[in-house]
Coordinates of C-alpha atoms and ligand atoms in Angstrom, one line a residue:
M1 CA 5.0 1.6 13.9
G2 CA 3.4 0.3 17.0
D3 CA 0.8 1.3 19.5
V4 CA -2.0 3.7 18.8
V5 CA -0.9 7.2 19.9
P6 CA -3.0 8.0 23.0
D7 CA -5.2 11.1 23.0
S8 CA -3.9 13.1 25.9
D9 CA -2.5 16.5 26.9
E10 CA 1.0 15.0 27.0
V11 CA 0.6 13.9 23.4
A12 CA -0.8 17.3 22.3
R13 CA 2.2 19.0 24.0
L14 CA 4.8 16.9 22.3
R15 CA 3.0 17.2 19.0
A16 CA 3.0 21.0 19.3
E17 CA 6.6 21.0 20.2
V18 CA 7.7 18.8 17.3
R19 CA 5.5 20.8 14.9
A20 CA 7.0 24.1 16.0
W21 CA 10.5 22.7 15.6
L22 CA 9.7 21.4 12.1
E23 CA 8.1 24.7 11.1
A24 CA 11.4 26.4 12.0
N25 CA 13.7 23.7 10.5
A26 CA 12.1 21.7 7.8
P27 CA 11.2 22.7 4.2
A28 CA 7.5 22.9 3.4
K29 CA 5.9 20.1 1.3
G30 CA 5.9 21.1 -2.3
S31 CA 8.6 23.8 -1.8
A32 CA 11.8 23.9 -3.9
A33 CA 13.7 22.4 -1.0
D34 CA 11.2 19.5 -0.4
F35 CA 13.2 16.2 -0.4
S36 CA 10.3 13.9 0.7
A37 CA 10.7 11.9 -2.5
A38 CA 14.5 12.0 -2.6
H39 CA 14.7 8.2 -2.5
I40 CA 13.0 8.0 -5.9
V41 CA 16.0 8.6 -8.0
S42 CA 16.0 8.3 -11.8
A43 CA 18.7 9.1 -14.3
A44 CA 19.8 8.6 -17.9
T45 CA 23.2 7.2 -17.1
R46 CA 24.8 5.3 -14.2
E47 CA 27.1 8.1 -13.4
E48 CA 24.2 10.6 -13.2
F49 CA 22.3 8.1 -11.0
E50 CA 25.2 7.6 -8.6
A51 CA 25.7 11.4 -8.3
R52 CA 22.0 11.9 -7.6
E53 CA 21.8 9.0 -5.2
H54 CA 24.8 10.2 -3.3
A55 CA 23.3 13.7 -3.0
A56 CA 20.0 12.2 -1.7
L57 CA 21.8 10.1 0.8
D58 CA 23.8 13.0 2.0
A59 CA 20.7 15.2 2.5
T60 CA 19.1 12.3 4.4
R61 CA 22.1 11.8 6.6
R62 CA 22.2 15.5 7.4
W63 CA 18.5 15.6 8.2
Q64 CA 18.8 12.6 10.5
R65 CA 21.7 14.2 12.3
R66 CA 19.6 17.3 12.8
L67 CA 16.8 15.2 14.2
F68 CA 19.2 13.5 16.5
D69 CA 20.8 16.7 17.8
A70 CA 17.4 18.2 18.4
G71 CA 16.4 15.1 20.4
W72 CA 13.7 13.8 18.0
A73 CA 15.6 10.8 16.5
A74 CA 15.4 7.3 18.1
R75 CA 12.9 8.8 20.5
S76 CA 11.7 5.5 21.9
W77 CA 15.0 3.6 22.1
A78 CA 16.9 3.1 25.4
E79 CA 19.4 5.9 26.2
E80 CA 22.3 3.5 26.3
Y81 CA 21.6 2.7 22.6
G82 CA 21.5 6.3 21.5
G83 CA 17.8 6.8 22.1
R84 CA 15.8 9.1 24.4
G85 CA 14.1 6.4 26.5
G86 CA 10.6 7.7 25.5
A87 CA 7.3 5.8 25.2
P88 CA 6.6 4.0 21.8
W89 CA 4.0 6.7 20.9
E90 CA 6.6 9.4 21.0
A91 CA 8.4 8.1 18.0
E92 CA 5.0 7.8 16.3
V93 CA 4.2 11.4 17.0
V94 CA 7.6 12.5 15.5
A95 CA 7.0 10.4 12.4
E96 CA 3.4 11.6 11.9
E97 CA 4.4 15.2 12.2
Q98 CA 7.3 14.8 9.8
A99 CA 5.0 13.4 7.2
G100 CA 3.4 16.8 6.8
F101 CA 6.7 18.4 5.7
G102 CA 9.1 18.2 2.8
V103 CA 11.5 15.8 4.5
S104 CA 12.2 12.1 4.4
T105 CA 14.6 9.5 5.9
K106 CA 13.6 6.8 3.4
M107 CA 17.1 6.6 2.0
L108 CA 18.1 5.2 5.4
A109 CA 14.8 3.2 5.9
I110 CA 16.4 -0.2 6.4
A111 CA 18.8 1.1 9.0
L112 CA 16.3 3.3 10.8
E113 CA 13.1 1.3 10.6
M114 CA 13.9 -2.4 10.0
V115 CA 17.3 -3.2 11.7
P116 CA 16.5 -1.7 15.1
P117 CA 13.5 -4.0 15.8
V118 CA 15.7 -6.9 14.7
L119 CA 18.5 -5.9 17.1
I120 CA 16.2 -5.0 19.9
H121 CA 14.4 -8.4 19.7
H122 CA 17.1 -10.8 18.6
G123 CA 20.5 -9.0 18.9
T124 CA 23.0 -9.1 21.7
H125 CA 23.8 -6.1 24.0
E126 CA 27.1 -5.7 22.1
Q127 CA 25.4 -5.7 18.7
R128 CA 23.0 -3.0 19.9
L129 CA 25.8 -1.0 21.3
T130 CA 27.8 -1.3 18.1
H131 CA 25.1 -0.4 15.7
L132 CA 22.1 1.5 17.2
P133 CA 23.9 4.8 18.2
R134 CA 25.5 5.1 14.8
I135 CA 22.1 4.3 13.1
A136 CA 20.4 7.0 15.3
R137 CA 22.9 9.6 14.1
G138 CA 22.5 8.6 10.4
E139 CA 26.0 7.3 10.2
E140 CA 25.3 3.7 9.3
A141 CA 23.4 2.5 6.2
W142 CA 22.1 -1.1 5.8
C143 CA 20.8 -3.2 3.0
Q144 CA 19.0 -6.6 3.0
L145 CA 20.6 -9.6 1.4
L146 CA 17.6 -11.9 1.3
S147 CA 16.4 -12.6 -2.3
E148 CA 18.4 -14.9 -4.6
P149 CA 17.7 -15.9 -8.2
D150 CA 15.7 -19.0 -6.9
A151 CA 14.4 -17.6 -3.6
G152 CA 12.1 -14.6 -3.5
S153 CA 8.6 -15.1 -2.1
D154 CA 9.7 -18.4 -0.8
L155 CA 13.0 -17.7 1.1
T156 CA 13.2 -21.3 2.4
N157 CA 15.1 -21.9 -1.0
V158 CA 18.0 -19.7 0.1
Q159 CA 21.3 -21.3 -1.1
A160 CA 24.0 -18.8 0.0
F161 CA 26.1 -20.9 2.3
A162 CA 28.0 -19.9 5.4
S163 CA 30.8 -22.4 6.2
P164 CA 32.2 -22.5 9.7
V165 CA 35.9 -21.6 10.0
G166 CA 37.8 -24.1 12.0
G167 CA 35.0 -26.5 12.8
S168 CA 31.5 -25.9 14.0
G169 CA 29.9 -25.2 17.4
G170 CA 31.7 -24.0 20.5
G171 CA 30.9 -20.3 20.6
A172 CA 27.8 -18.3 21.9
A173 CA 24.4 -19.2 20.4
G174 CA 26.1 -22.2 18.6
A175 CA 28.5 -20.0 16.6
P176 CA 31.8 -21.5 15.6
E177 CA 34.7 -19.8 17.3
G178 CA 36.4 -18.9 14.0
G179 CA 33.2 -17.5 12.5
W180 CA 32.2 -18.3 8.9
T181 CA 32.9 -17.5 5.3
V182 CA 29.9 -17.0 3.1
T183 CA 29.5 -17.8 -0.6
G184 CA 26.5 -17.3 -2.9
Q185 CA 24.5 -14.9 -5.0
K186 CA 21.9 -12.4 -3.9
V187 CA 19.7 -10.2 -6.2
W188 CA 17.4 -7.2 -6.1
T189 CA 19.4 -5.7 -3.2
S190 CA 18.3 -2.1 -2.7
G191 CA 20.9 0.3 -1.7
A192 CA 23.8 -2.2 -1.7
T193 CA 26.3 0.3 -3.2
S194 CA 26.0 2.7 -0.3
A195 CA 25.4 0.2 2.6
D196 CA 27.9 -0.3 5.4
F197 CA 26.2 -3.5 6.6
A198 CA 23.7 -6.1 5.3
L199 CA 21.2 -8.2 7.1
L200 CA 22.1 -11.5 5.4
L201 CA 20.1 -14.6 5.3
A202 CA 22.3 -17.7 4.6
R203 CA 22.1 -21.4 5.0
T204 CA 24.3 -22.7 7.8
D205 CA 23.2 -26.4 7.6
R206 CA 22.8 -28.1 4.3
D207 CA 21.3 -31.2 5.9
A208 CA 18.5 -29.4 7.8
P209 CA 15.4 -29.0 5.5
G210 CA 13.9 -25.7 4.5
R211 CA 13.9 -22.9 7.1
A212 CA 15.5 -25.0 9.8
G213 CA 19.1 -24.7 8.4
V214 CA 19.0 -20.9 7.7
S215 CA 20.6 -18.2 9.9
C216 CA 20.7 -14.4 10.0
F217 CA 23.9 -12.3 10.1
A218 CA 25.2 -8.7 10.1
L219 CA 27.6 -8.8 7.1
R220 CA 30.1 -6.0 6.6
M221 CA 29.8 -4.8 3.0
D222 CA 33.2 -3.1 2.7
Q223 CA 35.4 -6.2 2.5
P224 CA 37.0 -8.6 0.0
G225 CA 34.6 -11.2 -1.3
V226 CA 31.6 -8.8 -1.6
E227 CA 31.0 -7.7 -5.2
V228 CA 28.1 -5.4 -6.0
R229 CA 26.8 -5.1 -9.6
P230 CA 24.0 -2.5 -10.2
L231 CA 20.9 -3.5 -12.1
R232 CA 19.1 -1.0 -14.3
Q233 CA 15.4 -0.5 -13.9
I234 CA 12.6 0.7 -16.2
S235 CA 13.0 4.3 -14.7
G236 CA 16.7 4.4 -15.6
A237 CA 17.5 4.0 -11.9
Y238 CA 20.1 1.6 -10.5
H239 CA 18.1 1.3 -7.3
F240 CA 18.9 -2.4 -6.7
N241 CA 21.8 -4.7 -7.4
E242 CA 23.2 -8.2 -7.7
V243 CA 25.6 -9.1 -4.9
F244 CA 28.1 -11.8 -5.3
L245 CA 29.6 -13.3 -2.1
D246 CA 32.8 -15.2 -2.4
D247 CA 34.3 -16.4 0.9
A248 CA 33.2 -13.1 2.6
R249 CA 34.0 -13.1 6.4
L250 CA 31.5 -13.3 9.2
E251 CA 32.8 -13.0 12.8
P252 CA 31.1 -15.1 15.5
G253 CA 29.6 -11.9 16.9
Q254 CA 27.9 -11.2 13.6
L255 CA 25.3 -14.0 14.0
I256 CA 21.9 -12.4 14.9
G257 CA 19.7 -14.6 16.9
S258 CA 20.4 -18.3 17.3
L259 CA 22.1 -20.5 14.7
G260 CA 19.5 -22.1 12.5
D261 CA 16.8 -19.7 13.7
G262 CA 17.1 -17.1 10.9
F263 CA 13.4 -17.2 10.1
A264 CA 12.4 -15.9 13.6
V265 CA 14.7 -12.9 12.8
L266 CA 13.3 -12.6 9.3
R267 CA 9.7 -12.5 10.6
T268 CA 10.5 -9.5 12.8
M269 CA 12.3 -7.8 10.0
L270 CA 9.5 -8.4 7.4
A271 CA 6.8 -7.1 9.8
S272 CA 8.6 -3.8 10.3
E273 CA 9.5 -3.6 6.6
R274 CA 5.8 -3.9 5.6
A275 CA 4.7 -1.3 8.2
A276 CA 7.6 1.0 7.1
I277 CA 6.7 0.8 3.4
G278 CA 3.0 1.2 4.3
G279 CA 3.9 4.3 6.4
G280 CA 5.7 5.9 3.4
T281 CA 4.9 9.5 2.6
S282 CA 6.2 10.0 -0.9
A283 CA 3.0 8.9 -2.5
R284 CA 1.0 11.1 -0.1
S285 CA 0.3 13.6 -2.9
F286 CA -3.3 14.6 -2.7
A287 CA -2.3 18.2 -2.1
Q288 CA 0.1 18.2 -5.0
L289 CA -2.6 16.6 -7.3
R290 CA -5.0 19.3 -6.3
G291 CA -2.4 22.1 -6.9
M292 CA -1.6 20.6 -10.3
A293 CA -5.3 20.5 -11.3
E294 CA -5.7 24.1 -10.3
A295 CA -2.5 25.1 -12.2
T296 CA -3.6 23.3 -15.4
G297 CA -7.2 24.6 -15.1
R298 CA -8.5 21.0 -14.9
N299 CA -10.0 21.5 -11.4
H300 CA -13.5 21.8 -12.9
D301 CA -13.3 18.5 -14.8
P302 CA -15.6 16.1 -13.0
H303 CA -13.4 13.1 -13.7
V304 CA -10.3 14.9 -12.4
R305 CA -12.2 16.0 -9.3
Q306 CA -13.2 12.3 -8.7
Q307 CA -9.6 11.2 -8.9
I308 CA -8.5 13.9 -6.4
A309 CA -11.3 13.0 -4.0
R310 CA -10.3 9.3 -4.2
A311 CA -6.7 10.2 -3.5
Y312 CA -7.8 12.2 -0.5
T313 CA -10.0 9.3 0.8
R314 CA -7.2 6.7 0.3
E315 CA -4.8 8.9 2.3
R316 CA -7.2 9.3 5.2
L317 CA -7.6 5.5 5.2
L318 CA -3.8 5.1 5.2
D319 CA -3.6 7.4 8.2
L320 CA -6.2 5.4 10.0
V321 CA -4.5 2.1 9.2
G322 CA -1.1 3.6 10.1
E323 CA -2.4 4.6 13.6
R324 CA -3.7 1.1 14.3
V325 CA -1.0 -0.9 12.5
G326 CA 0.1 -2.7 15.7
Q327 CA -3.5 -3.6 16.6
I328 CA -4.8 -4.9 13.2
P329 CA -4.0 -8.5 12.6
M330 CA -1.2 -8.5 10.0
G331 CA -1.4 -4.7 10.1
G332 CA 2.0 -4.3 8.3
S333 CA 0.7 -6.3 5.3
V334 CA -2.6 -4.3 5.3
A335 CA -0.6 -1.0 5.3
K336 CA 1.9 -2.2 2.7
L337 CA -0.9 -3.4 0.3
S338 CA -2.9 -0.2 0.7
Y339 CA 0.2 2.0 0.2
S340 CA 1.4 0.2 -3.0
E341 CA -2.1 0.5 -4.4
H342 CA -2.3 4.2 -3.5
A343 CA 1.1 4.9 -5.1
R344 CA 0.0 3.2 -8.4
L345 CA -3.4 5.0 -8.5
T346 CA -2.1 8.4 -7.5
S347 CA 0.8 8.5 -10.0
S348 CA -1.6 7.3 -12.8
A349 CA -4.0 10.1 -11.8
A350 CA -1.2 12.6 -12.0
L351 CA -0.2 11.6 -15.5
E352 CA -3.9 11.8 -16.6
I353 CA -4.1 15.3 -15.2
L354 CA -0.9 16.3 -16.9
G355 CA -2.2 14.9 -20.2
P356 CA 0.3 15.0 -23.2
S357 CA 2.8 17.1 -21.2
A358 CA 3.4 14.0 -19.1
T359 CA 5.5 12.7 -21.9
V360 CA 8.0 15.6 -21.6
L361 CA 11.2 14.3 -19.9
D362 CA 13.4 16.5 -17.7
D363 CA 10.5 18.9 -17.1
P364 CA 10.4 20.0 -13.5
T365 CA 6.6 19.3 -13.3
S366 CA 6.3 16.1 -15.2
Q367 CA 9.6 14.3 -14.4
P368 CA 8.9 13.7 -10.7
W369 CA 5.5 12.2 -11.6
L370 CA 7.0 10.0 -14.3
D371 CA 9.5 8.8 -11.7
R372 CA 6.8 7.9 -9.3
F373 CA 4.7 6.2 -12.0
L374 CA 7.7 4.0 -12.9
F375 CA 8.6 3.4 -9.3
A376 CA 5.1 2.2 -8.4
P377 CA 5.2 -1.3 -9.9
G378 CA 8.3 -2.1 -7.8
L379 CA 6.4 -1.1 -4.6
R380 CA 4.0 -4.0 -5.4
L381 CA 6.9 -6.5 -5.3
G382 CA 9.6 -5.3 -2.9
G383 CA 9.0 -6.3 0.8
G384 CA 6.8 -9.2 -0.4
T385 CA 4.4 -9.0 -3.4
D386 CA 0.8 -8.0 -3.3
E387 CA -0.2 -11.6 -3.7
I388 CA 1.9 -12.6 -0.7
Q389 CA 0.4 -9.8 1.4
R390 CA -3.1 -10.9 0.5
N391 CA -2.3 -14.5 1.4
T392 CA -0.8 -13.4 4.7
I393 CA -3.8 -11.2 5.6
A394 CA -6.2 -14.1 4.6
E395 CA -4.4 -16.9 6.4
R396 CA -2.8 -15.3 9.4
G397 CA -5.0 -12.2 9.8
L398 CA -8.4 -13.6 9.0
G399 CA -7.8 -17.3 9.8
L400 CA -8.9 -18.5 6.4
P401 CA -7.7 -22.0 5.2
R402 CA -4.2 -22.1 3.8
E403 CA -3.7 -22.1 0.1
P404 CA -3.0 -25.6 -1.3
A405 CA 0.8 -26.0 -1.6
Ligands
FAD501 C1 11.9 -2.2 -5.7 C2 12.3 -3.5 -5.1 C3 13.2 -3.6 -4.1 C4 13.7 -4.8 -3.6 N1 14.6 -4.8 -2.6 C5 15.1 -5.9 -2.1 C6 16.1 -5.9 -1.2 O1 16.6 -4.9 -0.7 N2 16.6 -7.1 -0.7 C7 16.1 -8.3 -1.1 O2 16.6 -9.3 -0.6 N3 15.1 -8.4 -2.0 C8 14.6 -7.2 -2.6 N4 13.6 -7.2 -3.5 C9 13.1 -8.5 -4.0 C10 11.7 -8.8 -3.6 O3 11.7 -9.1 -2.2 C11 11.2 -10.0 -4.4 O4 11.1 -9.5 -5.8 C12 9.9 -10.5 -4.0 O5 10.0 -11.1 -2.7 C13 9.3 -11.5 -5.0 O6 10.3 -12.5 -5.2 P1 10.6 -12.9 -6.7 O7 11.0 -11.7 -7.5 O8 11.6 -14.0 -6.7 O9 9.3 -13.4 -7.4 P2 8.6 -14.9 -7.1 O10 8.7 -15.2 -5.7 O11 9.2 -15.8 -8.1 O12 7.1 -14.6 -7.5 C14 6.7 -14.5 -8.9 C15 5.2 -14.2 -8.9 O13 4.5 -15.3 -8.3 C16 3.7 -14.8 -7.3 N5 3.7 -15.8 -6.1 C17 4.8 -16.4 -5.6 N6 4.4 -17.2 -4.6 C18 3.0 -17.1 -4.5 C19 2.1 -17.7 -3.6 N7 2.4 -18.5 -2.7 N8 0.8 -17.3 -3.8 C20 0.4 -16.5 -4.8 N9 1.3 -15.9 -5.7 C21 2.6 -16.2 -5.5 C22 4.3 -13.5 -6.8 O14 3.3 -12.7 -6.2 C23 4.8 -12.9 -8.1 O15 3.8 -12.3 -8.8 C24 13.2 -6.0 -4.1 C25 12.3 -6.0 -5.1 C26 11.8 -4.8 -5.7 C27 10.8 -4.8 -6.8

């Protein structure tokens, strides 16, 4: 998410071209092949969840590859990193147009939307060359190893520790020549079972207070010393995990940014994460709510009509915030807060329209809404809680006094 898309003939031409390609290649929203909510996976058992998650990830990878082959993926990245060298607004146009179809790349959101800004702003040329082209083709999935049992909203408490191998200092950006081994416990890690790499926040200096001794790394997930244990959620999903690190290896070239400057990297990542969550489309369900009200004959009920009108209004507001997210102070937080609220209200409205039939599990109409209803509370926590977004908007966006510590 970045600049406002300019209003010009050039934009109109690209928009028409993207839309024509999508009309020929993408399933319509609400059709049987619609996979725009594929990332919201629920299941009765772990085996069933893993099979569904695998299928959703496969569909996402295939779609990303088709976007890449058609020239729509990584539209604004430099060509040497697998992009098309286009202006920032070109990627925005592609994203905006996709939102109207039954497609999604959310299963790869960390790799596609959060890691690239981090590598572009803080990574080395080699790190960009290694990861960005594979990410653009949908070949590399990432997760985030940030939260720990005692570090969530306040990540200065991170305790996972990366010890230098063979003495400290010496290498580029202060990295020890032998790299590090990292030990500690992470929790609530989304997508850890399928990730190839993790953006890891770990302490590299036990004597430096708070954020000063924390660094950021690209950790390879498929290695000894990385154990992933899925956690079950209210929906029956195993969306997130505990991750135990026991002397896992980090090469010197896996340090992102400077040693001890992990919070600068984290700030970039969190800003893009909030904008990415806020720009989500799976809760954009005004049209589906209206269709359901018509199908159930409740479209003349004044209360139902109010709910649908409110959903429409919220979606228009989300569009307007999305277009200006780079201009509004703390725009990512505004978008994320508005989106999590919209997801909660819209899924509640859907269950109200469905009435008692909302309690029927495994029904093709009610189950997707139940999944969204149970997914919505997590949206208010992941990527920074609603309270943290409000504090961020108040203090850094509006310049209000800081909350007492
Ligand atoms: C669906 C989902 C996916 C997630 N994915 C990941 C992931 O991939 N990787 C990862 O590292 N983490 C992930 N998380 C974890 C998430 O980032 C944390 O849950 C979140 O940052 C809150 O941290 P916490 O759970 O430790 O709660 P705490 O920080 O302990 O907060 C508890 C409560 O206190 C409130 N609070 C805390 N501090 C303040 C304050 N200063 N002012 C006002 N209120 C405050 C919070 O809003 C919250 O209500 C995920 C969480 C969810 C729900």
